[in-house]
PDB file of C-alpha atoms in Angstrom:
ATOM      1  CA  ASP A   1     -77.856 -82.031  39.280  1.00  0.00           C
ATOM      2  CA  ASP A   2     -76.136 -78.785  39.800  1.00  0.00           C
ATOM      3  CA  SER A   3     -73.401 -80.007  37.491  1.00  0.00           C
ATOM      4  CA  LYS A   4     -76.332 -81.442  34.999  1.00  0.00           C
ATOM      5  CA  LYS A   5     -77.519 -77.782  34.657  1.00  0.00           C
ATOM      6  CA  LYS A   6     -74.377 -76.033  34.132  1.00  0.00           C
ATOM      7  CA  LEU A   7     -73.470 -78.290  31.415  1.00  0.00           C
ATOM      8  CA  GLU A   8     -77.057 -77.839  29.475  1.00  0.00           C
ATOM      9  CA  ARG A   9     -76.409 -74.207  29.962  1.00  0.00           C
ATOM     10  CA  GLU A  10     -72.961 -74.598  28.165  1.00  0.00           C
ATOM     11  CA  ILE A  11     -74.612 -76.475  25.527  1.00  0.00           C
ATOM     12  CA  SER A  12     -77.337 -73.623  24.872  1.00  0.00           C
ATOM     13  CA  ASP A  13     -74.447 -70.990  24.947  1.00  0.00           C
ATOM     14  CA  HIS A  14     -72.722 -73.260  22.036  1.00  0.00           C
ATOM     15  CA  ASP A  15     -75.890 -73.514  20.136  1.00  0.00           C
ATOM     16  CA  ASN A  16     -76.271 -70.139  20.363  1.00  0.00           C
ATOM     17  CA  ALA A  17     -72.899 -68.824  19.400  1.00  0.00           C
ATOM     18  CA  ILE A  18     -73.093 -71.609  16.431  1.00  0.00           C
ATOM     19  CA  ALA A  19     -76.108 -69.971  15.164  1.00  0.00           C
ATOM     20  CA  THR A  20     -74.773 -66.682  15.051  1.00  0.00           C
ATOM     21  CA  ALA A  21     -71.515 -67.893  13.568  1.00  0.00           C
ATOM     22  CA  LYS A  22     -73.612 -69.522  10.656  1.00  0.00           C
ATOM     23  CA  GLU A  23     -75.839 -66.590  10.231  1.00  0.00           C
ATOM     24  CA  SER A  24     -72.413 -64.339  10.055  1.00  0.00           C
ATOM     25  CA  ILE A  25     -70.848 -66.671   7.613  1.00  0.00           C
ATOM     26  CA  ALA A  26     -73.590 -66.533   5.398  1.00  0.00           C
ATOM     27  CA  THR A  27     -73.966 -62.465   5.493  1.00  0.00           C
ATOM     28  CA  LEU A  28     -70.294 -62.501   4.701  1.00  0.00           C
ATOM     29  CA  THR A  29     -70.556 -64.700   1.666  1.00  0.00           C
ATOM     30  CA  ASP A  30     -73.347 -62.837   0.104  1.00  0.00           C
ATOM     31  CA  GLU A  31     -71.278 -59.454   0.845  1.00  0.00           C
ATOM     32  CA  ILE A  32     -68.009 -61.143  -0.908  1.00  0.00           C
ATOM     33  CA  ALA A  33     -70.098 -62.389  -4.221  1.00  0.00           C
ATOM     34  CA  ALA A  34     -71.674 -58.563  -4.439  1.00  0.00           C
ATOM     35  CA  LEU A  35     -67.956 -57.334  -4.428  1.00  0.00           C
ATOM     36  CA  GLU A  36     -66.658 -59.477  -6.797  1.00  0.00           C
ATOM     37  CA  ALA A  37     -69.457 -59.179  -9.162  1.00  0.00           C
ATOM     38  CA  GLY A  38     -68.852 -55.129  -8.720  1.00  0.00           C
ATOM     39  CA  ILE A  39     -65.386 -55.337  -9.319  1.00  0.00           C
ATOM     40  CA  LYS A  40     -65.899 -57.410 -12.435  1.00  0.00           C
ATOM     41  CA  LYS A  41     -68.805 -54.837 -13.489  1.00  0.00           C
ATOM     42  CA  LEU A  42     -66.227 -52.022 -13.099  1.00  0.00           C
ATOM     43  CA  ASP A  43     -63.678 -53.672 -15.065  1.00  0.00           C
ATOM     44  CA  LYS A  44     -65.786 -54.268 -17.933  1.00  0.00           C
ATOM     45  CA  ALA A  45     -67.185 -50.672 -17.609  1.00  0.00           C
ATOM     46  CA  VAL A  46     -63.806 -49.473 -17.730  1.00  0.00           C
ATOM     47  CA  ALA A  47     -62.889 -51.476 -20.596  1.00  0.00           C
ATOM     48  CA  GLU A  48     -65.935 -50.654 -22.653  1.00  0.00           C
ATOM     49  CA  ALA A  49     -64.964 -46.758 -21.942  1.00  0.00           C
ATOM     50  CA  THR A  50     -61.385 -47.234 -22.828  1.00  0.00           C
ATOM     51  CA  GLU A  51     -62.556 -48.707 -26.313  1.00  0.00           C
ATOM     52  CA  GLN A  52     -65.055 -45.906 -26.873  1.00  0.00           C
ATOM     53  CA  ARG A  53     -62.496 -43.195 -26.114  1.00  0.00           C
ATOM     54  CA  LYS A  54     -60.117 -44.826 -28.700  1.00  0.00           C
ATOM     55  CA  ALA A  55     -62.824 -44.891 -31.174  1.00  0.00           C
ATOM     56  CA  GLU A  56     -63.792 -41.276 -30.544  1.00  0.00           C
ATOM     57  CA  ASN A  57     -60.289 -40.199 -30.648  1.00  0.00           C
ATOM     58  CA  ALA A  58     -59.631 -41.949 -33.927  1.00  0.00           C
ATOM     59  CA  GLU A  59     -62.751 -40.627 -35.160  1.00  0.00           C
ATOM     60  CA  TYR A  60     -61.751 -36.746 -34.195  1.00  0.00           C
ATOM     61  CA  LYS A  61     -58.063 -37.337 -35.766  1.00  0.00           C
ATOM     62  CA  GLU A  62     -59.752 -38.535 -39.217  1.00  0.00           C
ATOM     63  CA  LEU A  63     -62.066 -35.542 -38.845  1.00  0.00           C
ATOM     64  CA  MET A  64     -59.241 -33.020 -38.182  1.00  0.00           C
ATOM     65  CA  SER A  65     -57.223 -34.511 -40.954  1.00  0.00           C
ATOM     66  CA  SER A  66     -59.936 -34.352 -43.620  1.00  0.00           C
ATOM     67  CA  ASN A  67     -61.047 -30.731 -42.560  1.00  0.00           C
ATOM     68  CA  GLY A  68     -57.538 -29.882 -42.703  1.00  0.00           C
ATOM     69  CA  ALA A  69     -57.025 -31.207 -46.288  1.00  0.00           C
ATOM     70  CA  ALA A  70     -60.277 -29.767 -47.295  1.00  0.00           C
ATOM     71  CA  LYS A  71     -59.192 -26.405 -46.235  1.00  0.00           C
ATOM     72  CA  GLU A  72     -56.048 -26.594 -48.107  1.00  0.00           C
ATOM     73  CA  VAL A  73     -57.590 -27.465 -51.490  1.00  0.00           C
ATOM     74  CA  LEU A  74     -60.219 -24.476 -50.879  1.00  0.00           C
ATOM     75  CA  GLY A  75     -57.205 -22.407 -49.994  1.00  0.00           C
ATOM     76  CA  TYR A  76     -55.573 -23.448 -53.137  1.00  0.00           C
ATOM     77  CA  ALA A  77     -58.711 -22.779 -55.354  1.00  0.00           C
ATOM     78  CA  LYS A  78     -59.233 -19.536 -53.628  1.00  0.00           C
ATOM     79  CA  ASN A  79     -55.662 -18.479 -54.000  1.00  0.00           C
ATOM     80  CA  ARG A  80     -55.913 -19.432 -57.878  1.00  0.00           C
ATOM     81  CA  LEU A  81     -59.229 -17.519 -58.333  1.00  0.00           C
ATOM     82  CA  ASN A  82     -57.435 -14.301 -56.665  1.00  0.00           C
ATOM     83  CA  LYS A  83     -54.388 -14.645 -58.903  1.00  0.00           C
ATOM     84  CA  PHE A  84     -56.463 -13.729 -62.093  1.00  0.00           C
ATOM     85  CA  TYR A  85     -59.813 -11.847 -60.604  1.00  0.00           C
ATOM     86  CA  ASN A  86     -58.109 -10.189 -57.419  1.00  0.00           C
ATOM     87  CA  PRO A  87     -54.242 -10.072 -57.771  1.00  0.00           C
ATOM     88  CA  LYS A  88     -54.022  -8.204 -54.797  1.00  0.00           C
ATOM     89  CA  MET A  89     -55.025 -11.011 -52.699  1.00  0.00           C
ATOM     90  CA  PHE A  90     -52.971 -13.455 -54.675  1.00  0.00           C
ATOM     91  CA  LYS A  91     -50.205 -15.235 -52.539  1.00  0.00           C
ATOM     92  CA  ALA A  92     -47.184 -16.073 -54.854  1.00  0.00           C
ATOM     93  CA  PRO A  93     -45.651 -19.399 -53.804  1.00  0.00           C
ATOM     94  CA  PRO A  94     -42.273 -19.327 -52.373  1.00  0.00           C
ATOM     95  CA  LYS A  95     -39.292 -18.872 -54.311  1.00  0.00           C
ATOM     96  CA  VAL A  96     -37.062 -21.582 -54.641  1.00  0.00           C
ATOM     97  CA  GLU A  97     -33.600 -21.049 -52.513  1.00  0.00           C
ATOM     98  CA  LEU A  98     -31.154 -21.890 -55.309  1.00  0.00           C
ATOM     99  CA  SER A  99     -27.855 -23.857 -54.638  1.00  0.00           C
ATOM    100  CA  ALA A 100     -24.663 -22.390 -55.605  1.00  0.00           C
ATOM    101  CA  GLN A 101     -24.467 -24.283 -58.941  1.00  0.00           C
ATOM    102  CA  GLY A 102     -28.174 -22.948 -59.636  1.00  0.00           C
ATOM    103  CA  ARG A 103     -27.116 -19.511 -59.046  1.00  0.00           C
ATOM    104  CA  ILE A 104     -24.295 -19.898 -61.399  1.00  0.00           C
ATOM    105  CA  GLU A 105     -26.677 -21.206 -64.280  1.00  0.00           C
ATOM    106  CA  ALA A 106     -28.892 -18.575 -63.648  1.00  0.00           C
ATOM    107  CA  SER A 107     -26.412 -15.813 -64.011  1.00  0.00           C
ATOM    108  CA  ILE A 108     -25.112 -17.479 -66.905  1.00  0.00           C
ATOM    109  CA  SER A 109     -28.571 -17.810 -68.738  1.00  0.00           C
ATOM    110  CA  GLY A 110     -29.905 -14.551 -67.269  1.00  0.00           C
ATOM    111  CA  THR A 111     -33.291 -16.425 -66.539  1.00  0.00           C
ATOM    112  CA  GLU A 112     -34.619 -17.876 -63.159  1.00  0.00           C
ATOM    113  CA  PRO A 113     -35.380 -21.429 -62.941  1.00  0.00           C
ATOM    114  CA  PRO A 114     -38.928 -22.556 -63.018  1.00  0.00           C
ATOM    115  CA  THR A 115     -40.605 -22.837 -60.247  1.00  0.00           C
ATOM    116  CA  PRO A 116     -40.992 -26.502 -59.505  1.00  0.00           C
ATOM    117  CA  THR A 117     -44.658 -28.267 -59.546  1.00  0.00           C
ATOM    118  CA  PRO A 118     -46.027 -28.828 -56.462  1.00  0.00           C
ATOM    119  CA  GLY A 119     -46.916 -32.296 -57.033  1.00  0.00           C
ATOM    120  CA  GLY A 120     -49.757 -33.942 -55.043  1.00  0.00           C
ATOM    121  CA  ILE A 121     -53.548 -34.162 -56.182  1.00  0.00           C
ATOM    122  CA  ALA A 122     -53.400 -31.888 -59.384  1.00  0.00           C
ATOM    123  CA  ASN A 123     -50.265 -30.029 -58.693  1.00  0.00           C
ATOM    124  CA  THR A 124     -51.745 -28.728 -55.628  1.00  0.00           C
ATOM    125  CA  GLY A 125     -49.211 -29.925 -53.095  1.00  0.00           C
ATOM    126  CA  ILE A 126     -51.691 -31.336 -51.221  1.00  0.00           C
ATOM    127  CA  THR A 127     -50.961 -35.055 -50.930  1.00  0.00           C
ATOM    128  CA  GLU A 128     -54.226 -36.368 -48.933  1.00  0.00           C
ATOM    129  CA  PHE A 129     -57.352 -37.188 -51.018  1.00  0.00           C
ATOM    130  CA  VAL A 130     -60.829 -35.115 -50.096  1.00  0.00           C
ATOM    131  CA  GLN A 131     -64.079 -34.929 -51.836  1.00  0.00           C
ATOM    132  CA  LEU A 132     -63.473 -31.705 -53.530  1.00  0.00           C
ATOM    133  CA  SER A 133     -62.956 -30.850 -57.394  1.00  0.00           C
ATOM    134  CA  ALA A 134     -60.340 -28.718 -58.246  1.00  0.00           C
ATOM    135  CA  HIS A 135     -59.088 -27.922 -61.822  1.00  0.00           C
ATOM    136  CA  LYS A 136     -55.528 -28.462 -62.800  1.00  0.00           C
ATOM    137  CA  ASP A 137     -55.758 -25.484 -65.292  1.00  0.00           C
ATOM    138  CA  ALA A 138     -56.133 -21.796 -64.440  1.00  0.00           C
ATOM    139  CA  PRO A 139     -59.829 -20.191 -65.089  1.00  0.00           C
ATOM    140  CA  ALA A 140     -60.650 -19.084 -68.618  1.00  0.00           C
ATOM    141  CA  PRO A 141     -59.491 -15.552 -69.742  1.00  0.00           C
ATOM    142  CA  PRO A 142     -61.697 -12.688 -69.089  1.00  0.00           C
ATOM    143  CA  PRO A 143     -63.968 -11.759 -71.642  1.00  0.00           C
ATOM    144  CA  GLU A 144     -63.301  -9.042 -74.386  1.00  0.00           C
ATOM    145  CA  THR A 145     -66.333  -6.956 -73.078  1.00  0.00           C
ATOM    146  CA  TRP A 146     -66.129  -4.942 -70.074  1.00  0.00           C
ATOM    147  CA  ASP A 147     -69.709  -5.847 -69.170  1.00  0.00           C
ATOM    148  CA  ALA A 148     -69.047  -9.537 -69.692  1.00  0.00           C
ATOM    149  CA  TYR A 149     -65.966  -9.380 -67.490  1.00  0.00           C
ATOM    150  CA  ALA A 150     -67.402  -7.487 -64.741  1.00  0.00           C
ATOM    151  CA  LYS A 151     -70.096 -10.139 -64.667  1.00  0.00           C
ATOM    152  CA  LYS A 152     -67.352 -12.923 -64.668  1.00  0.00           C
ATOM    153  CA  ALA A 153     -65.898 -11.077 -61.962  1.00  0.00           C
ATOM    154  CA  GLU A 154     -69.026 -10.826 -59.890  1.00  0.00           C
ATOM    155  CA  GLU A 155     -69.431 -14.754 -60.311  1.00  0.00           C
ATOM    156  CA  SER A 156     -65.853 -14.983 -59.086  1.00  0.00           C
ATOM    157  CA  THR A 157     -66.118 -13.085 -56.490  1.00  0.00           C
ATOM    158  CA  GLY A 158     -69.459 -14.974 -55.251  1.00  0.00           C
ATOM    159  CA  VAL A 159     -67.091 -18.316 -55.546  1.00  0.00           C
ATOM    160  CA  ILE A 160     -64.545 -16.792 -53.471  1.00  0.00           C
ATOM    161  CA  ALA A 161     -67.188 -15.613 -50.909  1.00  0.00           C
ATOM    162  CA  MET A 162     -68.574 -19.416 -51.073  1.00  0.00           C
ATOM    163  CA  ILE A 163     -65.259 -20.823 -50.292  1.00  0.00           C
ATOM    164  CA  ASP A 164     -64.771 -18.215 -47.699  1.00  0.00           C
ATOM    165  CA  LEU A 165     -67.931 -19.534 -46.369  1.00  0.00           C
ATOM    166  CA  LEU A 166     -66.975 -23.347 -46.679  1.00  0.00           C
ATOM    167  CA  ILE A 167     -63.584 -22.722 -44.900  1.00  0.00           C
ATOM    168  CA  LYS A 168     -65.428 -20.819 -41.963  1.00  0.00           C
ATOM    169  CA  ASP A 169     -67.657 -23.960 -41.664  1.00  0.00           C
ATOM    170  CA  LEU A 170     -64.817 -26.255 -41.612  1.00  0.00           C
ATOM    171  CA  ASP A 171     -62.854 -24.147 -38.944  1.00  0.00           C
ATOM    172  CA  LYS A 172     -66.278 -24.130 -36.994  1.00  0.00           C
ATOM    173  CA  GLU A 173     -66.774 -27.938 -37.116  1.00  0.00           C
ATOM    174  CA  MET A 174     -62.822 -28.206 -36.191  1.00  0.00           C
ATOM    175  CA  THR A 175     -63.337 -26.061 -33.325  1.00  0.00           C
ATOM    176  CA  GLU A 176     -66.546 -27.785 -32.101  1.00  0.00           C
ATOM    177  CA  ALA A 177     -64.550 -31.171 -32.616  1.00  0.00           C
ATOM    178  CA  GLN A 178     -61.509 -29.818 -30.452  1.00  0.00           C
ATOM    179  CA  THR A 179     -63.794 -28.846 -27.738  1.00  0.00           C
ATOM    180  CA  GLY A 180     -65.781 -31.988 -27.903  1.00  0.00           C
ATOM    181  CA  GLU A 181     -62.507 -33.750 -27.880  1.00  0.00           C
ATOM    182  CA  LYS A 182     -60.938 -31.729 -24.725  1.00  0.00           C
ATOM    183  CA  GLU A 183     -64.403 -32.650 -22.776  1.00  0.00           C
ATOM    184  CA  ALA A 184     -64.546 -36.349 -23.855  1.00  0.00           C
ATOM    185  CA  GLN A 185     -60.977 -36.843 -22.614  1.00  0.00           C
ATOM    186  CA  LEU A 186     -61.508 -35.364 -19.278  1.00  0.00           C
ATOM    187  CA  ASP A 187     -64.536 -37.130 -18.822  1.00  0.00           C
ATOM    188  CA  TYR A 188     -62.863 -40.228 -19.539  1.00  0.00           C
ATOM    189  CA  GLU A 189     -59.954 -39.383 -17.337  1.00  0.00           C
ATOM    190  CA  THR A 190     -62.145 -38.518 -14.606  1.00  0.00           C
ATOM    191  CA  MET A 191     -64.077 -41.626 -15.138  1.00  0.00           C
ATOM    192  CA  MET A 192     -60.612 -43.617 -14.776  1.00  0.00           C
ATOM    193  CA  LYS A 193     -59.507 -42.110 -11.394  1.00  0.00           C
ATOM    194  CA  ASP A 194     -62.923 -42.565  -9.776  1.00  0.00           C
ATOM    195  CA  SER A 195     -63.009 -46.142 -11.176  1.00  0.00           C
ATOM    196  CA  ALA A 196     -59.527 -46.776  -9.706  1.00  0.00           C
ATOM    197  CA  GLU A 197     -60.289 -45.126  -6.510  1.00  0.00           C
ATOM    198  CA  LYS A 198     -63.559 -47.420  -6.185  1.00  0.00           C
ATOM    199  CA  ARG A 199     -61.820 -50.713  -7.391  1.00  0.00           C
ATOM    200  CA  ALA A 200     -59.241 -50.071  -4.747  1.00  0.00           C
ATOM    201  CA  ALA A 201     -61.492 -49.604  -2.032  1.00  0.00           C
ATOM    202  CA  ASP A 202     -64.022 -52.438  -3.258  1.00  0.00           C
ATOM    203  CA  THR A 203     -60.671 -54.595  -3.276  1.00  0.00           C
ATOM    204  CA  LYS A 204     -59.631 -53.553   0.517  1.00  0.00           C
ATOM    205  CA  SER A 205     -63.087 -54.582   1.646  1.00  0.00           C
ATOM    206  CA  LEU A 206     -63.242 -57.915  -0.119  1.00  0.00           C
ATOM    207  CA  THR A 207     -60.118 -58.934   1.479  1.00  0.00           C
ATOM    208  CA  GLU A 208     -61.327 -57.566   4.879  1.00  0.00           C
ATOM    209  CA  LYS A 209     -64.433 -59.504   4.522  1.00  0.00           C
ATOM    210  CA  GLU A 210     -62.607 -62.568   3.354  1.00  0.00           C
ATOM    211  CA  ALA A 211     -60.572 -62.428   6.509  1.00  0.00           C
ATOM    212  CA  ALA A 212     -63.341 -62.136   8.516  1.00  0.00           C
ATOM    213  CA  LYS A 213     -65.184 -64.922   6.952  1.00  0.00           C
ATOM    214  CA  ALA A 214     -61.967 -67.290   7.678  1.00  0.00           C
ATOM    215  CA  ASP A 215     -62.247 -66.171  11.374  1.00  0.00           C
ATOM    216  CA  MET A 216     -66.017 -66.921  11.880  1.00  0.00           C
ATOM    217  CA  GLN A 217     -65.452 -70.380  10.059  1.00  0.00           C
ATOM    218  CA  ALA A 218     -62.781 -70.977  12.967  1.00  0.00           C
ATOM    219  CA  GLU A 219     -64.909 -69.822  15.595  1.00  0.00           C
ATOM    220  CA  LEU A 220     -67.866 -72.056  14.727  1.00  0.00           C
ATOM    221  CA  GLN A 221     -65.584 -75.048  14.139  1.00  0.00           C
ATOM    222  CA  ALA A 222     -64.318 -74.243  17.708  1.00  0.00           C
ATOM    223  CA  GLN A 223     -67.914 -73.594  19.048  1.00  0.00           C
ATOM    224  CA  GLU A 224     -68.875 -77.118  17.289  1.00  0.00           C
ATOM    225  CA  GLN A 225     -66.124 -78.695  18.899  1.00  0.00           C
ATOM    226  CA  GLY A 226     -66.809 -77.289  22.109  1.00  0.00           C
ATOM    227  CA  LYS A 227     -70.518 -78.349  21.860  1.00  0.00           C
ATOM    228  CA  ALA A 228     -69.433 -81.818  21.174  1.00  0.00           C
ATOM    229  CA  SER A 229     -67.204 -81.931  24.356  1.00  0.00           C
ATOM    230  CA  THR A 230     -69.495 -80.490  26.673  1.00  0.00           C
ATOM    231  CA  THR A 231     -72.413 -82.887  25.251  1.00  0.00           C
ATOM    232  CA  LYS A 232     -70.037 -85.873  25.907  1.00  0.00           C
ATOM    233  CA  GLU A 233     -69.267 -84.461  29.393  1.00  0.00           C
ATOM    234  CA  LEU A 234     -73.253 -84.175  29.761  1.00  0.00           C
ATOM    235  CA  GLY A 235     -73.585 -87.959  28.827  1.00  0.00           C
ATOM    236  CA  ALA A 236     -71.149 -89.235  31.575  1.00  0.00           C
ATOM    237  CA  THR A 237     -72.879 -86.837  34.208  1.00  0.00           C
ATOM    238  CA  LEU A 238     -76.452 -88.104  33.297  1.00  0.00           C
ATOM    239  CA  LYS A 239     -75.002 -91.863  33.217  1.00  0.00           C
ATOM    240  CA  TYR A 240     -73.650 -91.274  36.574  1.00  0.00           C
ATOM    241  CA  ILE A 241     -76.858 -89.612  37.980  1.00  0.00           C
ATOM    242  CA  SER A 242     -78.893 -92.427  36.741  1.00  0.00           C
ATOM    243  CA  SER A 243     -76.750 -95.213  38.291  1.00  0.00           C
ATOM    244  CA  LEU A 244     -77.205 -93.105  41.581  1.00  0.00           C
ATOM    245  CA  HIS A 245     -80.924 -93.085  41.216  1.00  0.00           C
ATOM    246  CA  ALA A 246     -80.970 -97.194  40.364  1.00  0.00           C
ATOM    247  CA  GLU A 247     -79.009 -97.481  43.529  1.00  0.00           C
ATOM    248  CA  CYS A 248     -81.348 -95.105  45.599  1.00  0.00           C
ATOM    249  CA  ASP A 249     -84.642 -96.538  44.177  1.00  0.00           C
ATOM    250  CA  TRP A 250     -83.720 -99.992  45.177  1.00  0.00           C
ATOM    251  CA  LEU A 251     -82.657 -98.848  48.524  1.00  0.00           C
ATOM    252  CA  ILE A 252     -86.327 -97.124  48.671  1.00  0.00           C
ATOM    253  CA  GLN A 253     -88.084-100.083  47.171  1.00  0.00           C
ATOM    254  CA  TYR A 254     -86.697-102.458  49.789  1.00  0.00           C
ATOM    255  CA  PHE A 255     -86.622-100.014  52.937  1.00  0.00           C
ATOM    256  CA  ASP A 256     -89.519-101.850  54.565  1.00  0.00           C
ATOM    257  CA  VAL A 257     -88.179-105.168  54.171  1.00  0.00           C
ATOM    258  CA  ARG A 258     -84.706-104.103  55.211  1.00  0.00           C
ATOM    259  CA  LYS A 259     -86.575-102.447  58.045  1.00  0.00           C
ATOM    260  CA  GLU A 260     -88.292-105.057  59.240  1.00  0.00           C
ATOM    261  CA  ALA A 261     -85.455-107.398  58.793  1.00  0.00           C
ATOM    262  CA  ARG A 262     -83.298-105.073  60.952  1.00  0.00           C
ATOM    263  CA  THR A 263     -85.841-105.094  63.835  1.00  0.00           C
ATOM    264  CA  GLY A 264     -86.076-108.625  63.801  1.00  0.00           C
ATOM    265  CA  GLU A 265     -82.309-108.797  63.899  1.00  0.00           C
ATOM    266  CA  ILE A 266     -82.108-106.661  66.953  1.00  0.00           C
ATOM    267  CA  ASP A 267     -85.350-108.323  68.639  1.00  0.00           C
ATOM    268  CA  SER A 268     -83.290-111.274  68.225  1.00  0.00           C
ATOM    269  CA  ILE A 269     -80.216-109.705  69.629  1.00  0.00           C
ATOM    270  CA  VAL A 270     -81.986-108.657  72.511  1.00  0.00           C
ATOM    271  CA  LYS A 271     -83.466-111.771  73.368  1.00  0.00           C
ATOM    272  CA  ALA A 272     -80.392-113.674  73.050  1.00  0.00           C
ATOM    273  CA  LYS A 273     -78.495-111.230  75.235  1.00  0.00           C
ATOM    274  CA  ALA A 274     -81.285-111.680  78.138  1.00  0.00           C
ATOM    275  CA  VAL A 275     -80.968-115.600  77.747  1.00  0.00           C
ATOM    276  CA  LEU A 276     -77.400-115.149  78.160  1.00  0.00           C
ATOM    277  CA  SER A 277     -77.872-113.083  80.916  1.00  0.00           C
ATOM    278  CA  GLY A 278     -80.229-115.439  82.668  1.00  0.00           C
ATOM    279  CA  ALA A 279     -77.959-118.433  82.034  1.00  0.00           C
ATOM    280  CA  GLY A 280     -75.142-116.696  83.159  1.00  0.00           C
ATOM    281  CA  TYR A 281     -77.236-116.034  86.886  1.00  0.00           C
ATOM    282  CA  SER A 282     -78.102-119.639  87.410  1.00  0.00           C
ATOM    283  CA  LEU A 283     -74.586-120.915  86.751  1.00  0.00           C
ATOM    284  CA  VAL A 284     -73.532-118.609  89.761  1.00  0.00           C
ATOM    285  CA  GLN A 285     -76.482-119.875  92.095  1.00  0.00           C
ATOM    286  CA  THR A 286     -75.449-123.514  91.010  1.00  0.00           C
ATOM    287  CA  ARG A 287     -71.732-122.934  91.839  1.00  0.00           C
ATOM    288  CA  ALA A 288     -72.576-121.254  95.368  1.00  0.00           C
ATOM    289  CA  HIS A 289     -74.781-124.266  96.383  1.00  0.00           C
ATOM    290  CA  ARG A 290     -72.093-126.339  95.567  1.00  0.00           C
ATOM    291  CA  TYR A 291     -69.605-124.551  97.474  1.00  0.00           C
ATOM    292  CA  LEU A 292     -71.834-124.366 100.919  1.00  0.00           C
ATOM    293  CA  ARG A 293     -72.570-128.170 100.336  1.00  0.00           C
ATOM    294  CA  GLY A 294     -68.969-128.884 100.753  1.00  0.00           C
ATOM    295  CA  ALA A 295     -68.315-126.697 103.483  1.00  0.00           C
ATOM    296  CA  GLU A 296     -71.023-128.262 106.003  1.00  0.00           C
ATOM    297  CA  ALA A 297     -69.329-131.884 105.051  1.00  0.00           C
TER     298      ALA A 297
END
């Protein structure tokens, strides 16, 4: 019975260990699935943020390029207006550096070579197209009367002021775009750094949990094998105990019969002994009597 109770306690311990292992495996399985889903979601967010950053950067570069070209066109137009209405503010194109042959030809002819046409859009030297209108020809000559000329000068001054305002607006827009680009790039780099750190931590945690799950599965298998072995041993013990009980039950069942039979055997033995004892005494007396009769004769 003590062996039986011990084996039953061991089986109960195995059952508890198996239940704990299964619960731990289920918990680890859920945690591993959550980590894997989180890593996939993080990778997707990083990819989307990268595509968005590329699009924003391309938009920024396009804005800076178009605004820069617009400033060149406006600057050219302003300079052309200054040439006729405000000569002091006019900026002449840079002189062409003559080669040795060009200097010889100029000294012979006595005239400077003509300034080459800038080319580009409307001979402005601007090669990029922007949605601004510029006239190739110079403004009309000033009117003959002073009042008309003064009026035209005032109009040109207003146009120049408007061009300055447009250039100022472009500069403001470009400055804001530069600031926004720097902030967006900084935010993107911060996100990339945080995402990399989180992914590394999640990957490490995932590896640890997978290893813990593998260990727990091995523990579960060992507990199940231990339970099977103990259960087999308990079965053998119960069989042995059952055989003992069967023998004891038979002895108890036929105890009275065996006791009566034993008592009868003892009584028979006693009687037989008594009989044997009486027969021996009679034989001694008979021999003695025969001896006496022989002596008298």
